[in-house]
Amino acid sequence: MKYYSTNRIAPEATLQEAVVKGLASDKGLFMPERIQPLPAEFYDTIDQLSFREIACQVADAFFGEDVPADVLKEIVCDTLSFDTPLVRVTDTIYSLELFHGPTLAFKDVGGRFMARLLGYFIRKEGRDQVNVLVATSGDTGSAVANGFLGVEGIHVYVLYPKGKVSEIQEKQFTTLGQNITALEVEGTFDDCQALVKAAFMDAELNEKLLLTSANSINVARFLPQAFYYFYAYAQLKRLGKADQAVICVPSGNFGNITAGLFGKRMGLPVKRFIAANNRNDIFYQYLQTGVYTPRPSVTTLANAMDVGDPSNFARVLDLYAGSHRDIVSEITGKSYTDEQIRETVKEVWEQTGYLLDPHGACGYRALHENLQSGETGVFLETAHPAKFLETVEEIIGEKVEIPAKLQAFMAGEKKSLPMSKRFEDFKDYLLSI
Ligand SMILES: *Cc1c(COP(=O)(O)O)cnc(C)c1O
């Protein structure tokens, strides 16, 4: 399968090139040239298949031409070492819990898949070592680091701003060891990102080292997110509730929802999608006006959705050939303030006993306000509430139990290398390894 750039200037790429490069040379995002519908029979019997069986069929439609079947199956099975159960919240609203992976957020799926696919390409090429550079303001670093942990032939450098990520986030990428190195940068997230970008531009570094990024726009992180939309549908079907499914996705960079839109193109019978925003409502505004106006992000309680210029918007536009009319016919939007997020977490907890995290709260509320008679809503619960412990405990006025996986991270010993924000220092360090 060839991958083209959403800017249509860069030449088409193979899957391997798209995965190693991440972003096309014209700064566009890679898109597969075809989206293959799955046969009717697959949908008829999907409720009898396991998550892994479903994911293997979806993966085959995306990657089957480029990766041998046995390898792909192993990558999928290894990636999905955890379940994504559909949990009832009310009679018509279900939570698709995507937080049962190693870092308790949905990014584990893409992070794990990409690590394994990249590992396969490296072995195939006979390259000995690839260096993944990733700048993080918190969550991406942990999903990428844990996804790549122990994958042979790959070393990950996580750059993060000193004192600007929460303790629990920091522990998730500084306690791992093995092929993961955390660099604690004396600066901001933007400084970290600038260092990574400068490294990719530096001729000497690229001559001596094989560098790649694990950015969320990478097709190997983004496409596998489609797996759990199909599995959500299968679980709804088992309940006899799949007829008019509405899926609501708490969205920031719009990678997660775009994977769902790909699923719909493959024939997944989802009636419509809702994109839930926090106060960073750039997409919501686009739906209302047809004009896309990026603006600087503001900080909210649902901070993984604090994005002012969602990178995957380019993919959404491309998927609908730029037609605002077609986009609004399949996707509606909602936007919530911190106050509304608090209110929702509290009310749902008190009325149903289900504890939402601030991102899932936007998803739940959009369904609650939007569902029409006969429809069943599924929102993606993108992270475990305990990842936002102080916020959630303060809202509900009770202690929240911390899952064993998070506690294990907390107990680990932080190891990181101090790094200045000067590129020369970072370069010297990379050349010395
Ligand atoms: C990354 C993230 C999001 C936003 O997902 P996008 O794919 O960027 O739209 C939502 N919730 C949580 C918890 C996240 O970590």
Short mmCIF file of N, CA and C and ligand atoms in Angstrom, two decimals, residues 104-107 139-140 143 216 221-222 225 228-229 249-258 276-277 302-307 310-312 357-360 380-384 387-388, ligand 1:
data_model
loop_
_atom_site.label_atom_id
_atom_site.label_comp_id
_atom_site.label_asym_id
_atom_site.label_seq_id
_atom_site.Cartn_x
_atom_site.Cartn_y
_atom_site.Cartn_z
N LEU A 104 -2.30 3.19 31.43
CA LEU A 104 -3.69 3.54 31.76
C LEU A 104 -4.29 4.65 30.89
N ALA A 105 -3.92 4.65 29.63
CA ALA A 105 -4.55 5.58 28.68
C ALA A 105 -4.55 4.93 27.29
N PHE A 106 -5.43 5.45 26.42
CA PHE A 106 -5.61 4.81 25.11
C PHE A 106 -4.36 4.85 24.25
N LYS A 107 -3.45 5.78 24.53
CA LYS A 107 -2.26 5.91 23.70
C LYS A 107 -1.37 4.66 23.77
N ASP A 139 1.86 12.88 28.94
CA ASP A 139 1.28 11.58 28.62
C ASP A 139 1.90 10.85 27.44
N THR A 140 2.30 11.59 26.42
CA THR A 140 2.86 10.92 25.25
C THR A 140 4.14 10.18 25.61
N ALA A 143 3.39 6.77 27.23
CA ALA A 143 2.85 5.75 26.32
C ALA A 143 3.92 5.26 25.35
N SER A 216 2.40 11.37 17.44
CA SER A 216 1.07 10.74 17.33
C SER A 216 0.51 10.81 15.91
N ARG A 221 0.94 4.71 14.75
CA ARG A 221 0.31 4.97 16.05
C ARG A 221 -1.18 5.24 15.86
N PHE A 222 -1.50 5.83 14.72
CA PHE A 222 -2.84 6.33 14.52
C PHE A 222 -3.83 5.24 14.02
N GLN A 225 -5.62 2.45 16.27
CA GLN A 225 -6.69 2.90 17.17
C GLN A 225 -8.06 2.51 16.61
N TYR A 228 -10.25 -0.80 18.33
CA TYR A 228 -11.22 -0.88 19.44
C TYR A 228 -12.59 -0.31 19.07
N TYR A 229 -12.70 0.43 17.98
CA TYR A 229 -14.03 0.85 17.52
C TYR A 229 -14.81 -0.38 17.03
N VAL A 249 -16.11 10.83 21.03
CA VAL A 249 -14.68 10.77 21.29
C VAL A 249 -14.17 12.09 21.88
N PRO A 250 -13.68 12.05 23.12
CA PRO A 250 -13.04 13.25 23.69
C PRO A 250 -11.79 13.54 22.87
N SER A 251 -11.72 14.70 22.25
CA SER A 251 -10.70 14.90 21.21
C SER A 251 -9.78 16.09 21.47
N GLY A 252 -8.50 15.89 21.11
CA GLY A 252 -7.51 16.96 21.23
C GLY A 252 -6.84 17.17 19.88
N ASN A 253 -5.94 16.23 19.54
CA ASN A 253 -5.29 16.28 18.24
C ASN A 253 -6.09 15.55 17.16
N PHE A 254 -7.18 14.94 17.52
CA PHE A 254 -8.12 14.29 16.59
C PHE A 254 -7.60 13.02 15.92
N GLY A 255 -6.55 12.42 16.51
CA GLY A 255 -6.07 11.15 15.96
C GLY A 255 -7.05 10.02 16.28
N ASN A 256 -7.50 10.01 17.51
CA ASN A 256 -8.38 8.93 17.96
C ASN A 256 -9.68 8.90 17.16
N ILE A 257 -10.33 10.03 17.03
CA ILE A 257 -11.61 10.03 16.30
C ILE A 257 -11.38 9.73 14.82
N THR A 258 -10.27 10.19 14.26
CA THR A 258 -10.02 9.93 12.84
C THR A 258 -9.91 8.43 12.58
N ALA A 276 -16.08 15.52 21.23
CA ALA A 276 -16.23 16.34 22.43
C ALA A 276 -14.94 17.12 22.67
N ASN A 277 -15.07 18.41 22.78
CA ASN A 277 -13.93 19.30 23.07
C ASN A 277 -14.05 19.85 24.48
N ALA A 302 -9.10 18.84 31.43
CA ALA A 302 -8.87 17.72 30.50
C ALA A 302 -7.67 18.08 29.65
N ASN A 303 -6.48 18.06 30.27
CA ASN A 303 -5.33 18.72 29.64
C ASN A 303 -4.76 17.99 28.43
N ALA A 304 -5.07 16.72 28.27
CA ALA A 304 -4.59 16.02 27.06
C ALA A 304 -5.37 16.47 25.82
N MET A 305 -6.41 17.27 26.04
CA MET A 305 -7.19 17.80 24.91
C MET A 305 -6.93 19.30 24.73
N ASP A 306 -5.89 19.81 25.39
CA ASP A 306 -5.57 21.24 25.26
C ASP A 306 -4.74 21.45 24.00
N VAL A 307 -5.40 21.46 22.88
CA VAL A 307 -4.72 21.57 21.59
C VAL A 307 -5.38 22.69 20.80
N PRO A 310 -5.29 21.23 16.02
CA PRO A 310 -5.26 19.76 15.98
C PRO A 310 -4.61 19.21 14.71
N SER A 311 -3.51 18.45 14.89
CA SER A 311 -2.76 18.05 13.70
C SER A 311 -3.55 17.14 12.77
N ASN A 312 -4.42 16.29 13.33
CA ASN A 312 -5.14 15.37 12.45
C ASN A 312 -6.35 16.00 11.75
N ASP A 357 -13.05 10.21 34.20
CA ASP A 357 -11.91 11.11 34.27
C ASP A 357 -12.33 12.40 33.55
N PRO A 358 -11.59 13.47 33.64
CA PRO A 358 -12.05 14.74 33.04
C PRO A 358 -12.27 14.67 31.51
N HIS A 359 -11.51 13.80 30.82
CA HIS A 359 -11.68 13.68 29.37
C HIS A 359 -12.95 12.90 29.04
N GLY A 360 -13.09 11.76 29.71
CA GLY A 360 -14.29 10.94 29.52
C GLY A 360 -15.55 11.71 29.91
N LEU A 380 -15.59 7.10 24.51
CA LEU A 380 -14.27 6.52 24.74
C LEU A 380 -13.73 7.08 26.06
N GLU A 381 -13.55 6.20 27.03
CA GLU A 381 -12.96 6.63 28.30
C GLU A 381 -11.46 6.50 28.12
N THR A 382 -10.83 7.65 27.83
CA THR A 382 -9.47 7.64 27.28
C THR A 382 -8.36 7.47 28.32
N ALA A 383 -8.69 7.68 29.60
CA ALA A 383 -7.67 7.48 30.64
C ALA A 383 -8.36 7.08 31.95
N HIS A 384 -7.60 6.44 32.81
CA HIS A 384 -8.13 6.07 34.12
C HIS A 384 -8.24 7.32 35.01
N LYS A 387 -5.37 8.76 37.10
CA LYS A 387 -4.26 9.53 36.53
C LYS A 387 -4.43 11.02 36.81
N PHE A 388 -5.63 11.40 37.22
CA PHE A 388 -5.91 12.81 37.52
C PHE A 388 -6.40 12.88 38.96
C1 LIG B 1 -4.29 12.17 23.94
C2 LIG B 1 -5.52 12.15 24.76
C3 LIG B 1 -6.77 12.61 24.27
C4 LIG B 1 -6.91 13.25 22.91
O1 LIG B 1 -6.78 12.31 21.86
P1 LIG B 1 -6.52 12.82 20.38
O2 LIG B 1 -6.24 11.59 19.59
O3 LIG B 1 -5.32 13.72 20.45
O4 LIG B 1 -7.73 13.54 19.94
C5 LIG B 1 -7.89 12.48 25.07
N1 LIG B 1 -7.81 11.97 26.32
C6 LIG B 1 -6.64 11.53 26.83
C7 LIG B 1 -6.62 11.00 28.22
C8 LIG B 1 -5.46 11.59 26.08
O5 LIG B 1 -4.30 11.17 26.62
#
